[in-house]
mmCIF file of C-alpha atoms and ligand atoms in Angstrom:
data_model
loop_
_atom_site.group_PDB
_atom_site.id
_atom_site.type_symbol
_atom_site.label_atom_id
_atom_site.label_comp_id
_atom_site.label_asym_id
_atom_site.label_seq_id
_atom_site.Cartn_x
_atom_site.Cartn_y
_atom_site.Cartn_z
ATOM 1 C CA UNK A 1 -11.821 -6.747 18.040
ATOM 2 C CA UNK A 2 -9.828 -8.210 15.138
ATOM 3 C CA UNK A 3 -9.267 -5.980 12.161
ATOM 4 C CA UNK A 4 -7.471 -6.942 8.974
ATOM 5 C CA UNK A 5 -6.257 -4.183 6.675
ATOM 6 C CA UNK A 6 -4.989 -4.481 3.091
ATOM 7 C CA UNK A 7 -2.190 -1.964 2.696
ATOM 8 C CA UNK A 8 -0.081 -0.098 0.175
ATOM 9 C CA UNK A 9 2.475 2.443 1.353
ATOM 10 C CA UNK A 10 2.038 6.033 2.449
ATOM 11 C CA UNK A 11 -1.781 6.264 2.330
ATOM 12 C CA UNK A 12 -2.142 2.993 4.204
ATOM 13 C CA UNK A 13 0.510 3.746 6.802
ATOM 14 C CA UNK A 14 -1.118 7.055 7.727
ATOM 15 C CA UNK A 15 -4.550 5.448 7.907
ATOM 16 C CA UNK A 16 -3.193 2.667 10.130
ATOM 17 C CA UNK A 17 -2.004 5.224 12.662
ATOM 18 C CA UNK A 18 -5.613 6.375 12.778
ATOM 19 C CA UNK A 19 -6.880 2.818 13.266
ATOM 20 C CA UNK A 20 -4.480 2.292 16.153
ATOM 21 C CA UNK A 21 -5.634 5.554 17.748
ATOM 22 C CA UNK A 22 -9.331 4.785 17.221
ATOM 23 C CA UNK A 23 -9.135 1.170 18.388
ATOM 24 C CA UNK A 24 -6.248 0.906 20.839
ATOM 25 C CA UNK A 25 -7.206 -2.565 22.016
ATOM 26 C CA UNK A 26 -7.771 -4.075 18.597
ATOM 27 C CA UNK A 27 -5.712 -6.895 17.176
ATOM 28 C CA UNK A 28 -4.671 -5.539 13.777
ATOM 29 C CA UNK A 29 -3.218 -7.583 10.931
ATOM 30 C CA UNK A 30 -1.835 -5.740 7.926
ATOM 31 C CA UNK A 31 -1.516 -7.489 4.576
ATOM 32 C CA UNK A 32 1.067 -5.531 2.640
ATOM 33 C CA UNK A 33 1.535 -5.047 -1.073
ATOM 34 C CA UNK A 34 4.784 -6.502 -2.437
ATOM 35 C CA UNK A 35 4.191 -5.736 -6.120
ATOM 36 C CA UNK A 36 6.311 -2.576 -5.767
ATOM 37 C CA UNK A 37 9.314 -4.568 -4.522
ATOM 38 C CA UNK A 38 12.468 -4.180 -6.533
ATOM 39 C CA UNK A 39 16.067 -5.411 -6.483
ATOM 40 C CA UNK A 40 18.571 -2.533 -6.525
ATOM 41 C CA UNK A 41 22.353 -2.939 -6.150
ATOM 42 C CA UNK A 42 21.656 -6.596 -5.413
ATOM 43 C CA UNK A 43 19.420 -5.717 -2.484
ATOM 44 C CA UNK A 44 15.738 -6.568 -2.121
ATOM 45 C CA UNK A 45 13.750 -3.422 -1.386
ATOM 46 C CA UNK A 46 10.116 -3.658 -0.190
ATOM 47 C CA UNK A 47 8.871 -0.061 -0.201
ATOM 48 C CA UNK A 48 5.313 -0.623 0.977
ATOM 49 C CA UNK A 49 6.158 -3.049 3.801
ATOM 50 C CA UNK A 50 8.899 -0.695 4.981
ATOM 51 C CA UNK A 51 6.663 2.380 4.840
ATOM 52 C CA UNK A 52 4.147 0.661 7.122
ATOM 53 C CA UNK A 53 6.881 -0.706 9.412
ATOM 54 C CA UNK A 54 8.763 2.593 9.733
ATOM 55 C CA UNK A 55 5.595 4.695 10.105
ATOM 56 C CA UNK A 56 4.052 2.577 12.858
ATOM 57 C CA UNK A 57 7.460 1.936 14.429
ATOM 58 C CA UNK A 58 8.374 5.599 14.671
ATOM 59 C CA UNK A 59 11.245 5.582 12.162
ATOM 60 C CA UNK A 60 9.616 7.229 9.157
ATOM 61 C CA UNK A 61 10.614 10.537 7.596
ATOM 62 C CA UNK A 62 7.474 12.522 8.399
ATOM 63 C CA UNK A 63 8.135 15.087 5.658
ATOM 64 C CA UNK A 64 8.443 12.517 2.878
ATOM 65 C CA UNK A 65 6.091 9.876 4.217
ATOM 66 C CA UNK A 66 8.604 7.214 3.142
ATOM 67 C CA UNK A 67 12.199 6.402 4.037
ATOM 68 C CA UNK A 68 13.938 6.913 7.361
ATOM 69 C CA UNK A 69 14.031 10.070 9.435
ATOM 70 C CA UNK A 70 17.405 11.816 9.836
ATOM 71 C CA UNK A 71 18.905 10.167 6.774
ATOM 72 C CA UNK A 72 22.345 10.621 5.284
ATOM 73 C CA UNK A 73 23.298 9.577 1.764
ATOM 74 C CA UNK A 74 26.942 8.516 1.819
ATOM 75 C CA UNK A 75 26.280 5.124 0.235
ATOM 76 C CA UNK A 76 24.278 6.659 -2.595
ATOM 77 C CA UNK A 77 27.025 9.226 -3.215
ATOM 78 C CA UNK A 78 29.738 6.570 -3.178
ATOM 79 C CA UNK A 79 27.807 4.411 -5.634
ATOM 80 C CA UNK A 80 27.315 7.436 -7.887
ATOM 81 C CA UNK A 81 31.075 8.083 -7.756
ATOM 82 C CA UNK A 82 31.502 4.614 -9.258
ATOM 83 C CA UNK A 83 28.950 5.507 -11.897
ATOM 84 C CA UNK A 84 26.704 2.768 -10.512
ATOM 85 C CA UNK A 85 23.001 3.274 -11.018
ATOM 86 C CA UNK A 86 20.116 3.653 -10.926
ATOM 87 C CA UNK A 87 20.306 7.171 -9.503
ATOM 88 C CA UNK A 88 16.541 7.770 -9.698
ATOM 89 C CA UNK A 89 15.612 5.616 -6.707
ATOM 90 C CA UNK A 90 16.728 7.198 -3.443
ATOM 91 C CA UNK A 91 17.988 4.953 -0.660
ATOM 92 C CA UNK A 92 19.463 6.501 2.469
ATOM 93 C CA UNK A 93 22.198 4.987 4.606
ATOM 94 C CA UNK A 94 19.876 3.945 7.431
ATOM 95 C CA UNK A 95 17.402 2.464 4.998
ATOM 96 C CA UNK A 96 20.200 0.494 3.309
ATOM 97 C CA UNK A 97 20.730 -1.465 6.523
ATOM 98 C CA UNK A 98 17.165 -2.795 6.331
ATOM 99 C CA UNK A 99 17.656 -3.950 2.753
ATOM 100 C CA UNK A 100 21.033 -5.534 3.494
ATOM 101 C CA UNK A 101 19.622 -7.577 6.368
ATOM 102 C CA UNK A 102 16.504 -8.530 4.406
ATOM 103 C CA UNK A 103 18.592 -9.673 1.446
ATOM 104 C CA UNK A 104 20.902 -11.663 3.694
ATOM 105 C CA UNK A 105 17.997 -13.479 5.348
ATOM 106 C CA UNK A 106 16.268 -14.146 2.015
ATOM 107 C CA UNK A 107 19.543 -15.529 0.628
ATOM 108 C CA UNK A 108 19.702 -17.847 3.644
ATOM 109 C CA UNK A 109 16.379 -19.272 2.480
ATOM 110 C CA UNK A 110 13.966 -17.524 4.807
ATOM 111 C CA UNK A 111 10.612 -16.559 3.292
ATOM 112 C CA UNK A 112 9.723 -12.857 3.122
ATOM 113 C CA UNK A 113 7.017 -13.282 5.783
ATOM 114 C CA UNK A 114 9.608 -14.538 8.269
ATOM 115 C CA UNK A 115 12.094 -11.842 7.277
ATOM 116 C CA UNK A 116 9.424 -9.172 7.761
ATOM 117 C CA UNK A 117 8.653 -10.540 11.220
ATOM 118 C CA UNK A 118 12.373 -10.365 12.057
ATOM 119 C CA UNK A 119 12.594 -6.735 10.926
ATOM 120 C CA UNK A 120 9.431 -5.884 12.881
ATOM 121 C CA UNK A 121 11.007 -7.250 16.080
ATOM 122 C CA UNK A 122 13.064 -4.083 16.062
ATOM 123 C CA UNK A 123 10.303 -1.663 15.019
ATOM 124 C CA UNK A 124 7.405 -3.054 17.080
ATOM 125 C CA UNK A 125 4.744 -1.564 14.787
ATOM 126 C CA UNK A 126 1.931 -2.776 17.053
ATOM 127 C CA UNK A 127 0.325 -4.705 14.202
ATOM 128 C CA UNK A 128 1.079 -8.049 12.623
ATOM 129 C CA UNK A 129 2.601 -7.137 9.261
ATOM 130 C CA UNK A 130 2.352 -9.862 6.625
ATOM 131 C CA UNK A 131 3.447 -9.626 3.005
ATOM 132 C CA UNK A 132 0.582 -10.591 0.696
ATOM 133 C CA UNK A 133 2.740 -13.460 -0.591
ATOM 134 C CA UNK A 134 6.157 -15.020 -0.097
ATOM 135 C CA UNK A 135 6.259 -15.636 -3.851
ATOM 136 C CA UNK A 136 7.627 -12.989 -6.168
ATOM 137 C CA UNK A 137 4.986 -10.751 -7.704
ATOM 138 C CA UNK A 138 6.145 -7.688 -9.635
ATOM 139 C CA UNK A 139 3.980 -4.919 -11.003
ATOM 140 C CA UNK A 140 4.894 -4.187 -14.623
ATOM 141 C CA UNK A 141 3.727 -1.300 -16.742
ATOM 142 C CA UNK A 142 3.330 -1.317 -20.521
ATOM 143 C CA UNK A 143 4.152 2.200 -21.679
ATOM 144 C CA UNK A 144 2.460 4.075 -24.469
ATOM 145 C CA UNK A 145 5.817 5.093 -25.960
ATOM 146 C CA UNK A 146 7.306 4.427 -29.406
ATOM 147 C CA UNK A 147 8.827 1.102 -28.259
ATOM 148 C CA UNK A 148 5.848 0.045 -26.159
ATOM 149 C CA UNK A 149 8.360 -0.598 -23.388
ATOM 150 C CA UNK A 150 7.528 -2.907 -20.525
ATOM 151 C CA UNK A 151 9.034 -1.502 -17.332
ATOM 152 C CA UNK A 152 9.016 -2.226 -13.619
ATOM 153 C CA UNK A 153 6.384 -0.181 -11.784
ATOM 154 C CA UNK A 154 9.063 1.821 -9.953
ATOM 155 C CA UNK A 155 10.641 2.888 -13.224
ATOM 156 C CA UNK A 156 7.322 4.297 -14.416
ATOM 157 C CA UNK A 157 6.376 5.814 -11.075
ATOM 158 C CA UNK A 158 9.669 7.122 -9.731
ATOM 159 C CA UNK A 159 11.852 7.686 -12.817
ATOM 160 C CA UNK A 160 9.132 8.793 -15.228
ATOM 161 C CA UNK A 161 6.720 10.246 -12.620
ATOM 162 C CA UNK A 162 3.956 8.390 -14.492
ATOM 163 C CA UNK A 163 4.172 11.133 -17.153
ATOM 164 C CA UNK A 164 4.205 8.565 -19.976
ATOM 165 C CA UNK A 165 0.701 7.064 -20.181
ATOM 166 C CA UNK A 166 0.371 3.374 -19.347
ATOM 167 C CA UNK A 167 -1.406 1.005 -21.740
ATOM 168 C CA UNK A 168 -1.607 -1.767 -19.171
ATOM 169 C CA UNK A 169 -0.558 -2.559 -15.628
ATOM 170 C CA UNK A 170 0.011 -6.195 -14.715
ATOM 171 C CA UNK A 171 0.977 -8.027 -11.563
ATOM 172 C CA UNK A 172 3.543 -10.409 -13.043
ATOM 173 C CA UNK A 173 3.673 -13.698 -11.153
ATOM 174 C CA UNK A 174 0.455 -13.095 -9.256
ATOM 175 C CA UNK A 175 -1.466 -15.930 -10.888
ATOM 176 C CA UNK A 176 0.943 -18.549 -9.559
ATOM 177 C CA UNK A 177 1.512 -16.837 -6.214
ATOM 178 C CA UNK A 178 0.133 -18.181 -2.955
ATOM 179 C CA UNK A 179 -0.980 -15.966 -0.077
ATOM 180 C CA UNK A 180 1.714 -15.822 2.602
ATOM 181 C CA UNK A 181 1.166 -17.989 5.694
ATOM 182 C CA UNK A 182 -1.470 -16.400 7.897
ATOM 183 C CA UNK A 183 -2.970 -14.128 5.242
ATOM 184 C CA UNK A 184 -6.161 -16.067 4.505
ATOM 185 C CA UNK A 185 -6.562 -16.916 8.194
ATOM 186 C CA UNK A 186 -6.215 -13.241 9.173
ATOM 187 C CA UNK A 187 -8.989 -12.349 6.744
ATOM 188 C CA UNK A 188 -11.249 -15.245 7.768
ATOM 189 C CA UNK A 189 -10.764 -14.602 11.496
ATOM 190 C CA UNK A 190 -11.227 -10.831 11.306
ATOM 191 C CA UNK A 191 -14.393 -9.149 12.510
ATOM 192 C CA UNK A 192 -14.122 -7.070 9.335
ATOM 193 C CA UNK A 193 -11.670 -5.962 6.663
ATOM 194 C CA UNK A 194 -10.679 -2.371 5.943
ATOM 195 C CA UNK A 195 -9.269 -0.886 2.741
ATOM 196 C CA UNK A 196 -7.286 2.262 3.530
ATOM 197 C CA UNK A 197 -7.206 5.082 0.970
ATOM 198 C CA UNK A 198 -4.463 3.193 -0.867
ATOM 199 C CA UNK A 199 -3.940 3.106 -4.588
ATOM 200 C CA UNK A 200 -6.811 0.914 -5.892
ATOM 201 C CA UNK A 201 -4.757 -0.431 -8.797
ATOM 202 C CA UNK A 202 -1.130 -0.932 -7.778
ATOM 203 C CA UNK A 203 -1.643 -1.338 -4.003
ATOM 204 C CA UNK A 204 -5.026 -2.900 -3.150
ATOM 205 C CA UNK A 205 -5.548 -4.213 -6.698
ATOM 206 C CA UNK A 206 -2.242 -6.059 -6.612
ATOM 207 C CA UNK A 207 -2.983 -7.659 -3.249
ATOM 208 C CA UNK A 208 -6.410 -8.768 -4.517
ATOM 209 C CA UNK A 209 -4.790 -10.339 -7.580
ATOM 210 C CA UNK A 210 -3.142 -13.046 -5.460
ATOM 211 C CA UNK A 211 -5.485 -16.047 -5.849
ATOM 212 C CA UNK A 212 -7.654 -16.590 -2.786
ATOM 213 C CA UNK A 213 -7.367 -13.147 -1.242
ATOM 214 C CA UNK A 214 -10.239 -11.502 -3.104
ATOM 215 C CA UNK A 215 -12.598 -14.381 -2.326
ATOM 216 C CA UNK A 216 -11.570 -14.457 1.326
ATOM 217 C CA UNK A 217 -12.184 -10.702 1.665
ATOM 218 C CA UNK A 218 -15.437 -10.925 -0.257
ATOM 219 C CA UNK A 219 -16.759 -13.348 2.365
ATOM 220 C CA UNK A 220 -16.281 -10.706 5.092
ATOM 221 C CA UNK A 221 -17.634 -7.243 5.769
ATOM 222 C CA UNK A 222 -15.335 -4.866 3.882
ATOM 223 C CA UNK A 223 -15.298 -1.098 4.348
ATOM 224 C CA UNK A 224 -13.054 1.104 2.205
ATOM 225 C CA UNK A 225 -11.898 4.709 2.349
ATOM 226 C CA UNK A 226 -11.784 6.618 -0.919
ATOM 227 C CA UNK A 227 -8.291 7.647 -2.037
ATOM 228 C CA UNK A 228 -9.929 10.060 -4.472
ATOM 229 C CA UNK A 229 -11.332 13.367 -3.249
ATOM 230 C CA UNK A 230 -13.118 15.718 -5.611
ATOM 231 C CA UNK A 231 -11.954 13.785 -8.667
ATOM 232 C CA UNK A 232 -8.250 13.806 -7.796
ATOM 233 C CA UNK A 233 -5.818 11.720 -5.762
ATOM 234 C CA UNK A 234 -4.883 13.752 -2.712
ATOM 235 C CA UNK A 235 -1.198 13.130 -3.257
ATOM 236 C CA UNK A 236 0.589 11.022 -5.823
ATOM 237 C CA UNK A 237 -0.506 9.974 -9.278
ATOM 238 C CA UNK A 238 -3.173 7.319 -8.744
ATOM 239 C CA UNK A 239 -5.187 8.899 -11.574
ATOM 240 C CA UNK A 240 -2.557 7.620 -14.029
ATOM 241 C CA UNK A 241 -3.132 4.063 -12.765
ATOM 242 C CA UNK A 242 -6.916 4.349 -12.926
ATOM 243 C CA UNK A 243 -6.725 5.717 -16.482
ATOM 244 C CA UNK A 244 -4.626 2.694 -17.490
ATOM 245 C CA UNK A 245 -7.372 0.294 -16.411
ATOM 246 C CA UNK A 246 -10.219 2.439 -17.711
ATOM 247 C CA UNK A 247 -11.647 3.491 -14.354
ATOM 248 C CA UNK A 248 -12.828 7.056 -13.802
ATOM 249 C CA UNK A 249 -10.845 9.009 -11.207
ATOM 250 C CA UNK A 250 -13.697 9.567 -8.787
ATOM 251 C CA UNK A 251 -14.872 8.222 -5.456
ATOM 252 C CA UNK A 252 -17.760 6.518 -7.291
ATOM 253 C CA UNK A 253 -15.496 5.111 -10.014
ATOM 254 C CA UNK A 254 -13.177 3.435 -7.508
ATOM 255 C CA UNK A 255 -15.996 1.921 -5.421
ATOM 256 C CA UNK A 256 -17.763 0.618 -8.529
ATOM 257 C CA UNK A 257 -14.454 -0.869 -9.660
ATOM 258 C CA UNK A 258 -14.092 -2.817 -6.395
ATOM 259 C CA UNK A 259 -17.713 -3.810 -6.813
ATOM 260 C CA UNK A 260 -20.545 -4.653 -4.392
ATOM 261 C CA UNK A 261 -19.505 -8.314 -4.253
ATOM 262 C CA UNK A 262 -16.324 -7.213 -2.490
ATOM 263 C CA UNK A 263 -17.163 -3.930 -0.796
ATOM 264 C CA UNK A 264 -19.969 -3.384 1.733
ATOM 265 C CA UNK A 265 -19.270 0.131 2.925
ATOM 266 C CA UNK A 266 -17.488 3.109 1.386
ATOM 267 C CA UNK A 267 -16.364 6.382 2.900
ATOM 268 C CA UNK A 268 -16.189 9.415 0.616
ATOM 269 C CA UNK A 269 -15.173 12.984 1.319
ATOM 270 C CA UNK A 270 -17.836 15.636 1.934
ATOM 271 C CA UNK A 271 -16.977 17.076 -1.487
ATOM 272 C CA UNK A 272 -18.212 13.807 -2.978
ATOM 273 C CA UNK A 273 -21.388 13.446 -0.932
ATOM 274 C CA UNK A 274 -23.416 13.028 -4.141
ATOM 275 C CA UNK A 275 -21.923 9.510 -4.130
ATOM 276 C CA UNK A 276 -24.101 8.600 -1.138
ATOM 277 C CA UNK A 277 -27.095 8.172 -3.423
ATOM 278 C CA UNK A 278 -25.386 7.455 -6.718
ATOM 279 C CA UNK A 279 -27.225 4.572 -8.461
ATOM 280 C CA UNK A 280 -23.857 3.156 -9.572
ATOM 281 C CA UNK A 281 -23.224 2.288 -5.907
ATOM 282 C CA UNK A 282 -26.555 0.640 -5.150
ATOM 283 C CA UNK A 283 -25.920 -2.174 -2.713
ATOM 284 C CA UNK A 284 -23.174 -0.255 -0.887
ATOM 285 C CA UNK A 285 -23.529 1.824 2.264
ATOM 286 C CA UNK A 286 -21.825 5.112 1.406
ATOM 287 C CA UNK A 287 -21.035 7.768 4.045
ATOM 288 C CA UNK A 288 -19.584 11.235 3.511
ATOM 289 C CA UNK A 289 -17.174 12.858 5.977
ATOM 290 C CA UNK A 290 -13.895 14.806 5.827
ATOM 291 C CA UNK A 291 -11.275 12.423 4.388
ATOM 292 C CA UNK A 292 -8.079 14.481 4.446
ATOM 293 C CA UNK A 293 -5.631 12.731 6.779
ATOM 294 C CA UNK A 294 -4.403 16.151 7.943
ATOM 295 C CA UNK A 295 -3.212 15.057 11.366
ATOM 296 C CA UNK A 296 -3.648 12.148 13.734
ATOM 297 C CA UNK A 297 -6.963 13.414 15.124
ATOM 298 C CA UNK A 298 -8.480 13.798 11.652
ATOM 299 C CA UNK A 299 -7.119 10.392 10.621
ATOM 300 C CA UNK A 300 -8.442 8.706 13.764
ATOM 301 C CA UNK A 301 -11.893 10.152 13.021
ATOM 302 C CA UNK A 302 -11.780 8.598 9.529
ATOM 303 C CA UNK A 303 -10.696 5.252 10.977
ATOM 304 C CA UNK A 304 -13.422 5.449 13.633
ATOM 305 C CA UNK A 305 -16.050 6.059 10.938
ATOM 306 C CA UNK A 306 -14.769 3.054 8.978
ATOM 307 C CA UNK A 307 -14.868 0.847 12.080
ATOM 308 C CA UNK A 308 -18.346 2.073 13.056
ATOM 309 C CA UNK A 309 -19.705 1.408 9.574
ATOM 310 C CA UNK A 310 -18.085 -2.025 9.465
ATOM 311 C CA UNK A 311 -19.588 -2.995 12.827
ATOM 312 C CA UNK A 312 -22.969 -1.738 11.724
ATOM 313 C CA UNK A 313 -22.768 -3.844 8.543
ATOM 314 C CA UNK A 314 -21.478 -6.997 10.217
HETATM 315 P P1 GDP B 1 1.857 4.295 -1.880
HETATM 316 O O1 GDP B 1 2.039 2.830 -2.042
HETATM 317 O O2 GDP B 1 2.953 4.936 -1.078
HETATM 318 O O3 GDP B 1 1.514 5.012 -3.126
HETATM 319 O O4 GDP B 1 0.631 4.468 -0.892
HETATM 320 P P2 GDP B 1 -0.837 3.914 -0.920
HETATM 321 O O5 GDP B 1 -1.170 3.123 -2.116
HETATM 322 O O6 GDP B 1 -1.103 3.306 0.408
HETATM 323 O O7 GDP B 1 -1.671 5.263 -0.908
HETATM 324 C C1 GDP B 1 -1.560 6.211 -1.930
HETATM 325 C C2 GDP B 1 -2.889 6.907 -2.055
HETATM 326 O O8 GDP B 1 -3.223 7.574 -0.851
HETATM 327 C C3 GDP B 1 -2.878 7.989 -3.103
HETATM 328 O O9 GDP B 1 -3.340 7.418 -4.300
HETATM 329 C C4 GDP B 1 -3.855 9.036 -2.559
HETATM 330 O O10 GDP B 1 -5.016 9.046 -3.374
HETATM 331 C C5 GDP B 1 -4.212 8.551 -1.173
HETATM 332 N N1 GDP B 1 -4.115 9.584 -0.142
HETATM 333 C C6 GDP B 1 -3.000 10.217 0.285
HETATM 334 N N2 GDP B 1 -3.299 11.108 1.260
HETATM 335 C C7 GDP B 1 -4.634 11.030 1.459
HETATM 336 C C8 GDP B 1 -5.564 11.699 2.348
HETATM 337 O O11 GDP B 1 -5.197 12.555 3.145
HETATM 338 N N3 GDP B 1 -6.885 11.333 2.260
HETATM 339 C C9 GDP B 1 -7.312 10.382 1.380
HETATM 340 N N4 GDP B 1 -8.627 10.093 1.355
HETATM 341 N N5 GDP B 1 -6.481 9.744 0.546
HETATM 342 C C10 GDP B 1 -5.164 10.054 0.579
HETATM 343 CA CA1 CA B 2 3.409 1.485 -3.121
#
């Protein structure tokens, strides 16, 4: 079985553990969001790719869901002693090593896809992890403040905790970006495509904004898992992103936003089982089941339901 998964960070990484548990023999390709990537202290940081790599490779901080386990923060403290910022984005010493090596390889002219493969040689995540594109795409947020400031996604999300409303969210550079080598092939060759309960705007939405990816996925059976349960994101602030693009924060709102031309099946939580016969989702197969990724067993059951529905619809 070949499964291709479009992935953001924490929500995707947890779901992928479930997919691996539910389908141990499957060949899994993960297409990762790079719109969150940012250059800090001269180093290229790819939060979503690293969250997937560390989670599946056994190096993640389980409490946070991002960053390395058993971290120390000497580098951060030394930089702060120089008055060097930003101080709002936390990078631990172990994590810094990843960004140093990545930056070195990129500076030597290697594309991000090759660099990611090199980093994964250490972590052995058990999936093929591809960035959505080797070209630079950066998610920018237009703030509803007095200056109508345009900031990097991380500044809105991490520094401002998305407390300032966004007027618009754009994937800068996406229009001219090309899918990374292997991305379109992984979608075309897959038995089906899964959307984890990732952020529909700044994770999955950004990946879909790279020309060619949406059409390639639309040609396959696609089953998604709702990141919204009972009208709220389980963790994080995805509601702020949905508000910015005028989509209701609900399991139905997100599925209707993806649309029946892209999505074939949709898993919602039991709290949202009214979605199974909502006229707004006509043309989609909607199933209700517990969607909290509480532990590996619960997450594997969600992944199994997604796989079963995808096979049924293929
Ligand atoms: P990020 O890039 O680290 O923000 O991670 P993702 O985009 O992959 O996933 C974030 C989304 O995961 C959030 O918007 C939540 O709505 C969703 N999420 C987190 N935990 C759960 C869970 O246990 N169940 C479901 N259904 N969604 C979850
Ligand atoms: Ca992210």
